[in-house]
Amino acid sequence: MRTDTPQTIYRKDYAAPHYLADTVEMGFDLDPSDTRVATRITMTRNPAAKSRDLVLFGEELELVALRLNGKLLTQAKGDFRIAGGVLTIPAAPAKVVLEIETLVHPDRNTSLMGLYVSNGNFFTQCEAEGFRKITYFPDRPDVMAKFTVMLRADKARYPVLLSNGNLIEEGDLPDGRHYAKWEDPFKKPSYLFALVAGNLVCQEETVRLHSGRDALLQVWVEEGNLDKTQHAMDSLKNSITWDVQRFGLDLDLDRFMIVAVGDFNMGAMENKGLNIFNTKYVLANPRIATDVDFANIEAVVGHEYFHNWTGNRVTCRDWFQLSLKEGLTVFRDQEFSADMIGSDSGRAVKRIDDVRVLRQAQFPEDAGPMAHPVRPDSYVEINNFYTVTVYEKGAEVVRMYQTLLGRDGFRKGMDLYFERHDGQAVTCDDFRAAMADANGRDLSQFERWYSQAGTPQVQASVDYDAKRKTLTLTLEQSCPPTPGQKKKQPFHIPVAVGLLDAQGRDLALTLEGEKKAGPTTRVLELTKAKQSFRFVNVEQKPVPSLLRGFSAPVLLQYDYSDAELAFLMAHDSDAFNRWEAGQRLATRRLLNLTVAVQAARQSGHVVSVDTVLNNLEHDGALANALRATLRDEALDPAFRELVLTLPSETMIAEQMEIIDPHAIHVARQFLRRSLARELREDLLAAYHANQTPGDYSPDAASAGRRALKNVALSYLAELDDEQAMTLAQQQDQQANNMTDRLAALSAILNSAAPGKSEALQRFYAEFEQEALVIDKWFTLQATARNADVNTVRTLAEHPAFTLKNPNRARSLIFSFCNGNPSAFHAPDGNGYSFWAEQVIALNASNPQVAARLARSLDRWRKYSPALQEKMRLALQQVAAAPKLSRDVAEVVTKALAN
Ligand code: TRP
Ligand code: ZN
């Protein structure tokens, strides 16, 4: 916590470290209130550096002693100085052995960065700059060293002592204490350091690696959770196999550990050989975890494991390069999940899910006050830049290399990247150079994907010449201004296209000048502001299928008629675009309905779903297309579920000039209800046809059936008829897994059915001991249709609620502020006052989590003047709060800036 004006760090100011570290030895005397940390670092002056000053970072530390080459240093004598979290030893010798003793207080550490206590056990979190809360250190990713760690603690309370690498020694000490000594054979930056100490148990297994070596795999949890570790273990084994198969990358350690912790700021952390996970991404069994949880666990276990090569073996030179490891590793985990599903249609379902996240969260970020390039140019607090832009858009950027170079070309680039940079701390430019050099391609313009923020727009138009049988596709790109970037240069955009004939078949695509007919999908490379591509031998006017597979993170505009969209929904061979056509059609309807609701409200009608329902003319195009999809047994149930799911209220909001949350909500509810009426028989049929009797299995096919069945149930619940209610009640009583249980409870809660509070109470009583399920219980209520800020205030008083646990805070507060827009943006502004209170409360205990919540008002300038005014006041209230963290200050300052 700092009260001085926060400093901005610029990428252009990067300077090499003055000293490089060789070895680090650490000793921890673990105690919850006072932990002693002794550190010995051997360092060498960096020939590339200009200064002889030895610079160390440290925060919230009690410095006990500091020795340089055996000599005790004294601050009073000017041997060193400490200011603003930086310890400087001026004019140090070329070779340095530094010995540092610090005292820290893990039990008072509520920020969950550095060394902290969770449920009586010790954990660390060092990325990005948490290591400096353990000891003074050159805590920057381009300083890498070999670590040896000695842990000492009370044996009864902390029987398990873990750190990175290999266990080389353990034994007993006097006074009931014991020790364990760990050695990590690989050089690493301090952000990858980790220790865990406590009362934990593990599931373990030895596996034979591709190299022929054996490795010990462990999943560590609290006692009582060993019935929830199998899926994480399976996911880890699959990750190890997949990385060898797809990228030729094997595990480089004899031992690989995953540890679950209940108090954690994010999803998980890739510490070398000792991954630490939020319990949410480890613990699963059918009773407590949904299909989505199972899939997320697979993805996150994969993600952290894949970091071992993309992040750890090759790391980032500085934090501006964060997407070097995160974008690449998200891309890898996305591909892993897709390959685990296997089928083409399964891959498409995964792709649609990923694109939905991008549009729902990253597009708004790119259009708001925190917009930044995939490789930012500046930051105040690096924790604020673990964003959907760096992660998700970064993954899209990596995917575009693969689209442009092909799978094999991409693999060649990866191989060259490791050949060149194994053991180094590098930049996004180094990655791009490896991709270009391995393929003999010029990717210089591609750099703009790293340096320019904002979502590019691509406007497409076609001109068919019936006489010449040619079709000219014209693509025009632009990119809106973002903070600090008024004008943008054209991007290098891969646009995958296909053309459908009147029967819906793909045409072979031949570009002007080509001798032979080409494939049915072509990747066009748009590099100019405006560019035309001419296809020849086009016998009849086709329907274009543009940006197939979402080949670039752009907004593609094309003037489709309703009929063309319905046609694409029925025929496109590209499953992504088949889904996309439905989304376009639904978005069009939803925007029209929203305008109609606004008009009705203006004219003084009492606006409810029903009044609008009765006042609007019915339109069947969407319903008919959805019915056809619903009935098409050839389509994966998982895919049909995605088609049936309307664009979210947030997605619609992004399409509006001035966001009107209430009108959007009414419009979407209206459309859901009218579709439910129209498709009632088909929904019922789908509900019954997609049961998954027998033992639960989280495989994609079964999950898809449950998803389709449950989306059908949620539509039917809109009708408030007895049959639907009976189905929901039955499912609530009989479900043998959390997916079905939660879907039933949600249907009951969001309908006019009686017995809501009984169902909620029954659920609570049954799962009281399962924190992750109680999180779901809070979320369900915070996002329920009839919830308002008072519902959430009441729930915040519940004995099971606490702001101190990030998962719990997210389950109630974040879910309401981000997941229930019409209630959060209630005209009285009470949602905003609540938000301000919570941000201020969280700021005092956990700045990182507080700053995430602070971002809920990012898009405040997109609302009506009346709402804007109330949001501005709330933002100002936070900005004026005492002891504002750098994290929160950056977010609200940028939101309020012009
Ligand atoms: N590097 C981690 C990942 O992407 C995420 C991470 C960064 C993190 N900083 C963190 C996790 C702080 C927890 C707390 O997998
Ligand atoms: Zn990551």
PDB file of N, CA and C in Angstrom, residues 674-748:
ATOM      1  N   SER A 674     -40.520 -16.018 -26.284  1.00  0.00           N
ATOM      2  CA  SER A 674     -41.294 -16.292 -27.496  1.00  0.00           C
ATOM      3  C   SER A 674     -40.704 -17.485 -28.244  1.00  0.00           C
ATOM      4  N   LEU A 675     -39.381 -17.655 -28.180  1.00  0.00           N
ATOM      5  CA  LEU A 675     -38.787 -18.850 -28.791  1.00  0.00           C
ATOM      6  C   LEU A 675     -39.235 -20.102 -28.045  1.00  0.00           C
ATOM      7  N   ALA A 676     -39.311 -19.993 -26.725  1.00  0.00           N
ATOM      8  CA  ALA A 676     -39.749 -21.146 -25.929  1.00  0.00           C
ATOM      9  C   ALA A 676     -41.160 -21.563 -26.323  1.00  0.00           C
ATOM     10  N   ARG A 677     -42.028 -20.556 -26.528  1.00  0.00           N
ATOM     11  CA  ARG A 677     -43.412 -20.866 -26.937  1.00  0.00           C
ATOM     12  C   ARG A 677     -43.430 -21.571 -28.264  1.00  0.00           C
ATOM     13  N   GLU A 678     -42.669 -20.999 -29.181  1.00  0.00           N
ATOM     14  CA  GLU A 678     -42.695 -21.500 -30.538  1.00  0.00           C
ATOM     15  C   GLU A 678     -42.061 -22.882 -30.671  1.00  0.00           C
ATOM     16  N   LEU A 679     -41.020 -23.106 -29.905  1.00  0.00           N
ATOM     17  CA  LEU A 679     -40.258 -24.351 -30.059  1.00  0.00           C
ATOM     18  C   LEU A 679     -40.583 -25.365 -28.973  1.00  0.00           C
ATOM     19  N   ARG A 680     -41.652 -25.106 -28.248  1.00  0.00           N
ATOM     20  CA  ARG A 680     -41.924 -25.891 -27.048  1.00  0.00           C
ATOM     21  C   ARG A 680     -41.830 -27.398 -27.269  1.00  0.00           C
ATOM     22  N   GLU A 681     -42.501 -27.890 -28.301  1.00  0.00           N
ATOM     23  CA  GLU A 681     -42.524 -29.346 -28.524  1.00  0.00           C
ATOM     24  C   GLU A 681     -41.120 -29.873 -28.839  1.00  0.00           C
ATOM     25  N   ASP A 682     -40.385 -29.107 -29.659  1.00  0.00           N
ATOM     26  CA  ASP A 682     -39.028 -29.544 -30.010  1.00  0.00           C
ATOM     27  C   ASP A 682     -38.098 -29.493 -28.799  1.00  0.00           C
ATOM     28  N   LEU A 683     -38.294 -28.502 -27.961  1.00  0.00           N
ATOM     29  CA  LEU A 683     -37.462 -28.399 -26.754  1.00  0.00           C
ATOM     30  C   LEU A 683     -37.731 -29.574 -25.823  1.00  0.00           C
ATOM     31  N   LEU A 684     -39.015 -29.893 -25.681  1.00  0.00           N
ATOM     32  CA  LEU A 684     -39.370 -31.045 -24.849  1.00  0.00           C
ATOM     33  C   LEU A 684     -38.755 -32.325 -25.416  1.00  0.00           C
ATOM     34  N   ALA A 685     -38.835 -32.455 -26.721  1.00  0.00           N
ATOM     35  CA  ALA A 685     -38.271 -33.654 -27.354  1.00  0.00           C
ATOM     36  C   ALA A 685     -36.765 -33.721 -27.114  1.00  0.00           C
ATOM     37  N   ALA A 686     -36.105 -32.581 -27.298  1.00  0.00           N
ATOM     38  CA  ALA A 686     -34.653 -32.559 -27.088  1.00  0.00           C
ATOM     39  C   ALA A 686     -34.324 -32.864 -25.631  1.00  0.00           C
ATOM     40  N   TYR A 687     -35.165 -32.355 -24.731  1.00  0.00           N
ATOM     41  CA  TYR A 687     -34.939 -32.619 -23.307  1.00  0.00           C
ATOM     42  C   TYR A 687     -34.949 -34.115 -23.043  1.00  0.00           C
ATOM     43  N   HIS A 688     -35.924 -34.790 -23.587  1.00  0.00           N
ATOM     44  CA  HIS A 688     -36.046 -36.223 -23.313  1.00  0.00           C
ATOM     45  C   HIS A 688     -35.034 -37.053 -24.099  1.00  0.00           C
ATOM     46  N   ALA A 689     -34.676 -36.573 -25.285  1.00  0.00           N
ATOM     47  CA  ALA A 689     -33.774 -37.369 -26.132  1.00  0.00           C
ATOM     48  C   ALA A 689     -32.324 -37.285 -25.670  1.00  0.00           C
ATOM     49  N   ASN A 690     -32.015 -36.320 -24.815  1.00  0.00           N
ATOM     50  CA  ASN A 690     -30.610 -36.121 -24.455  1.00  0.00           C
ATOM     51  C   ASN A 690     -30.306 -36.397 -22.990  1.00  0.00           C
ATOM     52  N   GLN A 691     -31.036 -37.312 -22.423  1.00  0.00           N
ATOM     53  CA  GLN A 691     -30.730 -37.754 -21.063  1.00  0.00           C
ATOM     54  C   GLN A 691     -29.426 -38.558 -21.088  1.00  0.00           C
ATOM     55  N   THR A 692     -28.726 -38.550 -19.964  1.00  0.00           N
ATOM     56  CA  THR A 692     -27.493 -39.343 -19.870  1.00  0.00           C
ATOM     57  C   THR A 692     -27.614 -40.299 -18.683  1.00  0.00           C
ATOM     58  N   PRO A 693     -28.379 -41.364 -18.876  1.00  0.00           N
ATOM     59  CA  PRO A 693     -28.583 -42.297 -17.768  1.00  0.00           C
ATOM     60  C   PRO A 693     -27.287 -43.028 -17.414  1.00  0.00           C
ATOM     61  N   GLY A 694     -27.257 -43.633 -16.253  1.00  0.00           N
ATOM     62  CA  GLY A 694     -26.084 -44.399 -15.832  1.00  0.00           C
ATOM     63  C   GLY A 694     -25.075 -43.526 -15.119  1.00  0.00           C
ATOM     64  N   ASP A 695     -23.880 -44.063 -14.961  1.00  0.00           N
ATOM     65  CA  ASP A 695     -22.841 -43.337 -14.235  1.00  0.00           C
ATOM     66  C   ASP A 695     -22.431 -42.084 -14.975  1.00  0.00           C
ATOM     67  N   TYR A 696     -22.128 -41.059 -14.208  1.00  0.00           N
ATOM     68  CA  TYR A 696     -21.690 -39.798 -14.801  1.00  0.00           C
ATOM     69  C   TYR A 696     -20.309 -39.949 -15.432  1.00  0.00           C
ATOM     70  N   SER A 697     -20.150 -39.326 -16.599  1.00  0.00           N
ATOM     71  CA  SER A 697     -18.825 -39.212 -17.206  1.00  0.00           C
ATOM     72  C   SER A 697     -18.686 -37.809 -17.781  1.00  0.00           C
ATOM     73  N   PRO A 698     -17.531 -37.164 -17.555  1.00  0.00           N
ATOM     74  CA  PRO A 698     -17.387 -35.777 -18.024  1.00  0.00           C
ATOM     75  C   PRO A 698     -16.972 -35.666 -19.486  1.00  0.00           C
ATOM     76  N   ASP A 699     -16.957 -36.776 -20.235  1.00  0.00           N
ATOM     77  CA  ASP A 699     -16.495 -36.693 -21.618  1.00  0.00           C
ATOM     78  C   ASP A 699     -17.345 -35.706 -22.428  1.00  0.00           C
ATOM     79  N   ALA A 700     -16.764 -35.217 -23.524  1.00  0.00           N
ATOM     80  CA  ALA A 700     -17.391 -34.136 -24.288  1.00  0.00           C
ATOM     81  C   ALA A 700     -18.755 -34.522 -24.846  1.00  0.00           C
ATOM     82  N   ALA A 701     -18.900 -35.768 -25.264  1.00  0.00           N
ATOM     83  CA  ALA A 701     -20.182 -36.185 -25.844  1.00  0.00           C
ATOM     84  C   ALA A 701     -21.287 -36.156 -24.786  1.00  0.00           C
ATOM     85  N   SER A 702     -21.016 -36.717 -23.613  1.00  0.00           N
ATOM     86  CA  SER A 702     -22.030 -36.703 -22.554  1.00  0.00           C
ATOM     87  C   SER A 702     -22.293 -35.275 -22.083  1.00  0.00           C
ATOM     88  N   ALA A 703     -21.227 -34.498 -21.941  1.00  0.00           N
ATOM     89  CA  ALA A 703     -21.399 -33.109 -21.507  1.00  0.00           C
ATOM     90  C   ALA A 703     -22.254 -32.345 -22.515  1.00  0.00           C
ATOM     91  N   GLY A 704     -22.056 -32.636 -23.798  1.00  0.00           N
ATOM     92  CA  GLY A 704     -22.835 -31.980 -24.838  1.00  0.00           C
ATOM     93  C   GLY A 704     -24.316 -32.299 -24.721  1.00  0.00           C
ATOM     94  N   ARG A 705     -24.617 -33.547 -24.454  1.00  0.00           N
ATOM     95  CA  ARG A 705     -26.027 -33.929 -24.281  1.00  0.00           C
ATOM     96  C   ARG A 705     -26.641 -33.215 -23.086  1.00  0.00           C
ATOM     97  N   ARG A 706     -25.889 -33.199 -22.005  1.00  0.00           N
ATOM     98  CA  ARG A 706     -26.419 -32.482 -20.825  1.00  0.00           C
ATOM     99  C   ARG A 706     -26.618 -30.996 -21.131  1.00  0.00           C
ATOM    100  N   ALA A 707     -25.683 -30.431 -21.872  1.00  0.00           N
ATOM    101  CA  ALA A 707     -25.783 -29.002 -22.178  1.00  0.00           C
ATOM    102  C   ALA A 707     -27.037 -28.715 -22.992  1.00  0.00           C
ATOM    103  N   LEU A 708     -27.298 -29.555 -24.006  1.00  0.00           N
ATOM    104  CA  LEU A 708     -28.477 -29.344 -24.848  1.00  0.00           C
ATOM    105  C   LEU A 708     -29.749 -29.555 -24.033  1.00  0.00           C
ATOM    106  N   LYS A 709     -29.770 -30.636 -23.263  1.00  0.00           N
ATOM    107  CA  LYS A 709     -30.935 -30.918 -22.421  1.00  0.00           C
ATOM    108  C   LYS A 709     -31.205 -29.735 -21.480  1.00  0.00           C
ATOM    109  N   ASN A 710     -30.143 -29.208 -20.880  1.00  0.00           N
ATOM    110  CA  ASN A 710     -30.335 -28.161 -19.881  1.00  0.00           C
ATOM    111  C   ASN A 710     -30.656 -26.797 -20.493  1.00  0.00           C
ATOM    112  N   VAL A 711     -30.179 -26.544 -21.700  1.00  0.00           N
ATOM    113  CA  VAL A 711     -30.590 -25.285 -22.335  1.00  0.00           C
ATOM    114  C   VAL A 711     -32.064 -25.395 -22.722  1.00  0.00           C
ATOM    115  N   ALA A 712     -32.476 -26.582 -23.105  1.00  0.00           N
ATOM    116  CA  ALA A 712     -33.904 -26.795 -23.390  1.00  0.00           C
ATOM    117  C   ALA A 712     -34.726 -26.538 -22.129  1.00  0.00           C
ATOM    118  N   LEU A 713     -34.254 -27.070 -21.025  1.00  0.00           N
ATOM    119  CA  LEU A 713     -34.960 -26.859 -19.753  1.00  0.00           C
ATOM    120  C   LEU A 713     -35.037 -25.370 -19.398  1.00  0.00           C
ATOM    121  N   SER A 714     -33.959 -24.652 -19.635  1.00  0.00           N
ATOM    122  CA  SER A 714     -33.969 -23.234 -19.253  1.00  0.00           C
ATOM    123  C   SER A 714     -34.946 -22.436 -20.125  1.00  0.00           C
ATOM    124  N   TYR A 715     -35.075 -22.819 -21.397  1.00  0.00           N
ATOM    125  CA  TYR A 715     -36.102 -22.182 -22.238  1.00  0.00           C
ATOM    126  C   TYR A 715     -37.494 -22.537 -21.732  1.00  0.00           C
ATOM    127  N   LEU A 716     -37.699 -23.824 -21.485  1.00  0.00           N
ATOM    128  CA  LEU A 716     -39.025 -24.269 -21.051  1.00  0.00           C
ATOM    129  C   LEU A 716     -39.428 -23.584 -19.755  1.00  0.00           C
ATOM    130  N   ALA A 717     -38.457 -23.325 -18.898  1.00  0.00           N
ATOM    131  CA  ALA A 717     -38.760 -22.679 -17.616  1.00  0.00           C
ATOM    132  C   ALA A 717     -39.283 -21.257 -17.830  1.00  0.00           C
ATOM    133  N   GLU A 718     -38.990 -20.675 -18.992  1.00  0.00           N
ATOM    134  CA  GLU A 718     -39.503 -19.341 -19.302  1.00  0.00           C
ATOM    135  C   GLU A 718     -41.026 -19.346 -19.392  1.00  0.00           C
ATOM    136  N   LEU A 719     -41.577 -20.518 -19.672  1.00  0.00           N
ATOM    137  CA  LEU A 719     -43.009 -20.591 -19.949  1.00  0.00           C
ATOM    138  C   LEU A 719     -43.853 -20.688 -18.685  1.00  0.00           C
ATOM    139  N   ASP A 720     -43.196 -20.981 -17.583  1.00  0.00           N
ATOM    140  CA  ASP A 720     -43.939 -21.125 -16.335  1.00  0.00           C
ATOM    141  C   ASP A 720     -45.104 -22.093 -16.462  1.00  0.00           C
ATOM    142  N   ASP A 721     -44.996 -23.082 -17.329  1.00  0.00           N
ATOM    143  CA  ASP A 721     -46.098 -24.046 -17.347  1.00  0.00           C
ATOM    144  C   ASP A 721     -45.754 -25.229 -16.443  1.00  0.00           C
ATOM    145  N   GLU A 722     -46.786 -25.962 -16.137  1.00  0.00           N
ATOM    146  CA  GLU A 722     -46.641 -26.991 -15.115  1.00  0.00           C
ATOM    147  C   GLU A 722     -45.676 -28.092 -15.528  1.00  0.00           C
ATOM    148  N   GLN A 723     -45.745 -28.417 -16.809  1.00  0.00           N
ATOM    149  CA  GLN A 723     -44.910 -29.507 -17.288  1.00  0.00           C
ATOM    150  C   GLN A 723     -43.419 -29.175 -17.112  1.00  0.00           C
ATOM    151  N   ALA A 724     -43.066 -27.938 -17.495  1.00  0.00           N
ATOM    152  CA  ALA A 724     -41.669 -27.517 -17.365  1.00  0.00           C
ATOM    153  C   ALA A 724     -41.252 -27.524 -15.897  1.00  0.00           C
ATOM    154  N   MET A 725     -42.142 -27.023 -15.047  1.00  0.00           N
ATOM    155  CA  MET A 725     -41.813 -26.957 -13.626  1.00  0.00           C
ATOM    156  C   MET A 725     -41.623 -28.342 -13.032  1.00  0.00           C
ATOM    157  N   THR A 726     -42.459 -29.268 -13.475  1.00  0.00           N
ATOM    158  CA  THR A 726     -42.332 -30.640 -12.987  1.00  0.00           C
ATOM    159  C   THR A 726     -40.980 -31.222 -13.402  1.00  0.00           C
ATOM    160  N   LEU A 727     -40.597 -30.954 -14.647  1.00  0.00           N
ATOM    161  CA  LEU A 727     -39.300 -31.463 -15.106  1.00  0.00           C
ATOM    162  C   LEU A 727     -38.163 -30.906 -14.253  1.00  0.00           C
ATOM    163  N   ALA A 728     -38.227 -29.595 -13.991  1.00  0.00           N
ATOM    164  CA  ALA A 728     -37.165 -28.974 -13.201  1.00  0.00           C
ATOM    165  C   ALA A 728     -37.127 -29.553 -11.788  1.00  0.00           C
ATOM    166  N   GLN A 729     -38.308 -29.697 -11.182  1.00  0.00           N
ATOM    167  CA  GLN A 729     -38.376 -30.247  -9.823  1.00  0.00           C
ATOM    168  C   GLN A 729     -37.830 -31.670  -9.785  1.00  0.00           C
ATOM    169  N   GLN A 730     -38.240 -32.455 -10.777  1.00  0.00           N
ATOM    170  CA  GLN A 730     -37.765 -33.843 -10.824  1.00  0.00           C
ATOM    171  C   GLN A 730     -36.253 -33.897 -10.968  1.00  0.00           C
ATOM    172  N   GLN A 731     -35.754 -33.056 -11.865  1.00  0.00           N
ATOM    173  CA  GLN A 731     -34.306 -33.069 -12.097  1.00  0.00           C
ATOM    174  C   GLN A 731     -33.572 -32.629 -10.829  1.00  0.00           C
ATOM    175  N   ASP A 732     -34.130 -31.664 -10.144  1.00  0.00           N
ATOM    176  CA  ASP A 732     -33.523 -31.195  -8.894  1.00  0.00           C
ATOM    177  C   ASP A 732     -33.469 -32.319  -7.858  1.00  0.00           C
ATOM    178  N   GLN A 733     -34.511 -33.132  -7.836  1.00  0.00           N
ATOM    179  CA  GLN A 733     -34.565 -34.217  -6.847  1.00  0.00           C
ATOM    180  C   GLN A 733     -33.693 -35.403  -7.246  1.00  0.00           C
ATOM    181  N   GLN A 734     -33.578 -35.652  -8.557  1.00  0.00           N
ATOM    182  CA  GLN A 734     -33.003 -36.929  -8.985  1.00  0.00           C
ATOM    183  C   GLN A 734     -31.603 -36.849  -9.558  1.00  0.00           C
ATOM    184  N   ALA A 735     -31.124 -35.641  -9.822  1.00  0.00           N
ATOM    185  CA  ALA A 735     -29.831 -35.510 -10.503  1.00  0.00           C
ATOM    186  C   ALA A 735     -28.737 -36.278  -9.764  1.00  0.00           C
ATOM    187  N   ASN A 736     -27.862 -36.948 -10.513  1.00  0.00           N
ATOM    188  CA  ASN A 736     -26.737 -37.637  -9.883  1.00  0.00           C
ATOM    189  C   ASN A 736     -25.423 -36.910 -10.144  1.00  0.00           C
ATOM    190  N   ASN A 737     -25.531 -35.667 -10.583  1.00  0.00           N
ATOM    191  CA  ASN A 737     -24.303 -34.891 -10.838  1.00  0.00           C
ATOM    192  C   ASN A 737     -24.601 -33.396 -10.709  1.00  0.00           C
ATOM    193  N   MET A 738     -23.536 -32.614 -10.487  1.00  0.00           N
ATOM    194  CA  MET A 738     -23.702 -31.189 -10.210  1.00  0.00           C
ATOM    195  C   MET A 738     -24.192 -30.408 -11.433  1.00  0.00           C
ATOM    196  N   THR A 739     -23.838 -30.834 -12.630  1.00  0.00           N
ATOM    197  CA  THR A 739     -24.306 -30.130 -13.835  1.00  0.00           C
ATOM    198  C   THR A 739     -25.834 -30.091 -13.869  1.00  0.00           C
ATOM    199  N   ASP A 740     -26.432 -31.251 -13.705  1.00  0.00           N
ATOM    200  CA  ASP A 740     -27.893 -31.333 -13.777  1.00  0.00           C
ATOM    201  C   ASP A 740     -28.549 -30.699 -12.566  1.00  0.00           C
ATOM    202  N   ARG A 741     -27.908 -30.852 -11.432  1.00  0.00           N
ATOM    203  CA  ARG A 741     -28.465 -30.287 -10.209  1.00  0.00           C
ATOM    204  C   ARG A 741     -28.540 -28.760 -10.308  1.00  0.00           C
ATOM    205  N   LEU A 742     -27.435 -28.181 -10.760  1.00  0.00           N
ATOM    206  CA  LEU A 742     -27.370 -26.727 -10.841  1.00  0.00           C
ATOM    207  C   LEU A 742     -28.313 -26.193 -11.918  1.00  0.00           C
ATOM    208  N   ALA A 743     -28.404 -26.901 -13.022  1.00  0.00           N
ATOM    209  CA  ALA A 743     -29.301 -26.474 -14.103  1.00  0.00           C
ATOM    210  C   ALA A 743     -30.750 -26.486 -13.618  1.00  0.00           C
ATOM    211  N   ALA A 744     -31.087 -27.505 -12.847  1.00  0.00           N
ATOM    212  CA  ALA A 744     -32.455 -27.597 -12.338  1.00  0.00           C
ATOM    213  C   ALA A 744     -32.734 -26.463 -11.356  1.00  0.00           C
ATOM    214  N   LEU A 745     -31.800 -26.245 -10.462  1.00  0.00           N
ATOM    215  CA  LEU A 745     -31.981 -25.187  -9.466  1.00  0.00           C
ATOM    216  C   LEU A 745     -32.100 -23.830 -10.152  1.00  0.00           C
ATOM    217  N   SER A 746     -31.297 -23.634 -11.176  1.00  0.00           N
ATOM    218  CA  SER A 746     -31.341 -22.378 -11.912  1.00  0.00           C
ATOM    219  C   SER A 746     -32.701 -22.210 -12.608  1.00  0.00           C
ATOM    220  N   ALA A 747     -33.207 -23.280 -13.194  1.00  0.00           N
ATOM    221  CA  ALA A 747     -34.519 -23.213 -13.848  1.00  0.00           C
ATOM    222  C   ALA A 747     -35.604 -22.859 -12.830  1.00  0.00           C
ATOM    223  N   ILE A 748     -35.530 -23.466 -11.677  1.00  0.00           N
ATOM    224  CA  ILE A 748     -36.524 -23.188 -10.633  1.00  0.00           C
ATOM    225  C   ILE A 748     -36.424 -21.725 -10.190  1.00  0.00           C
TER     226      ILE A 748
END
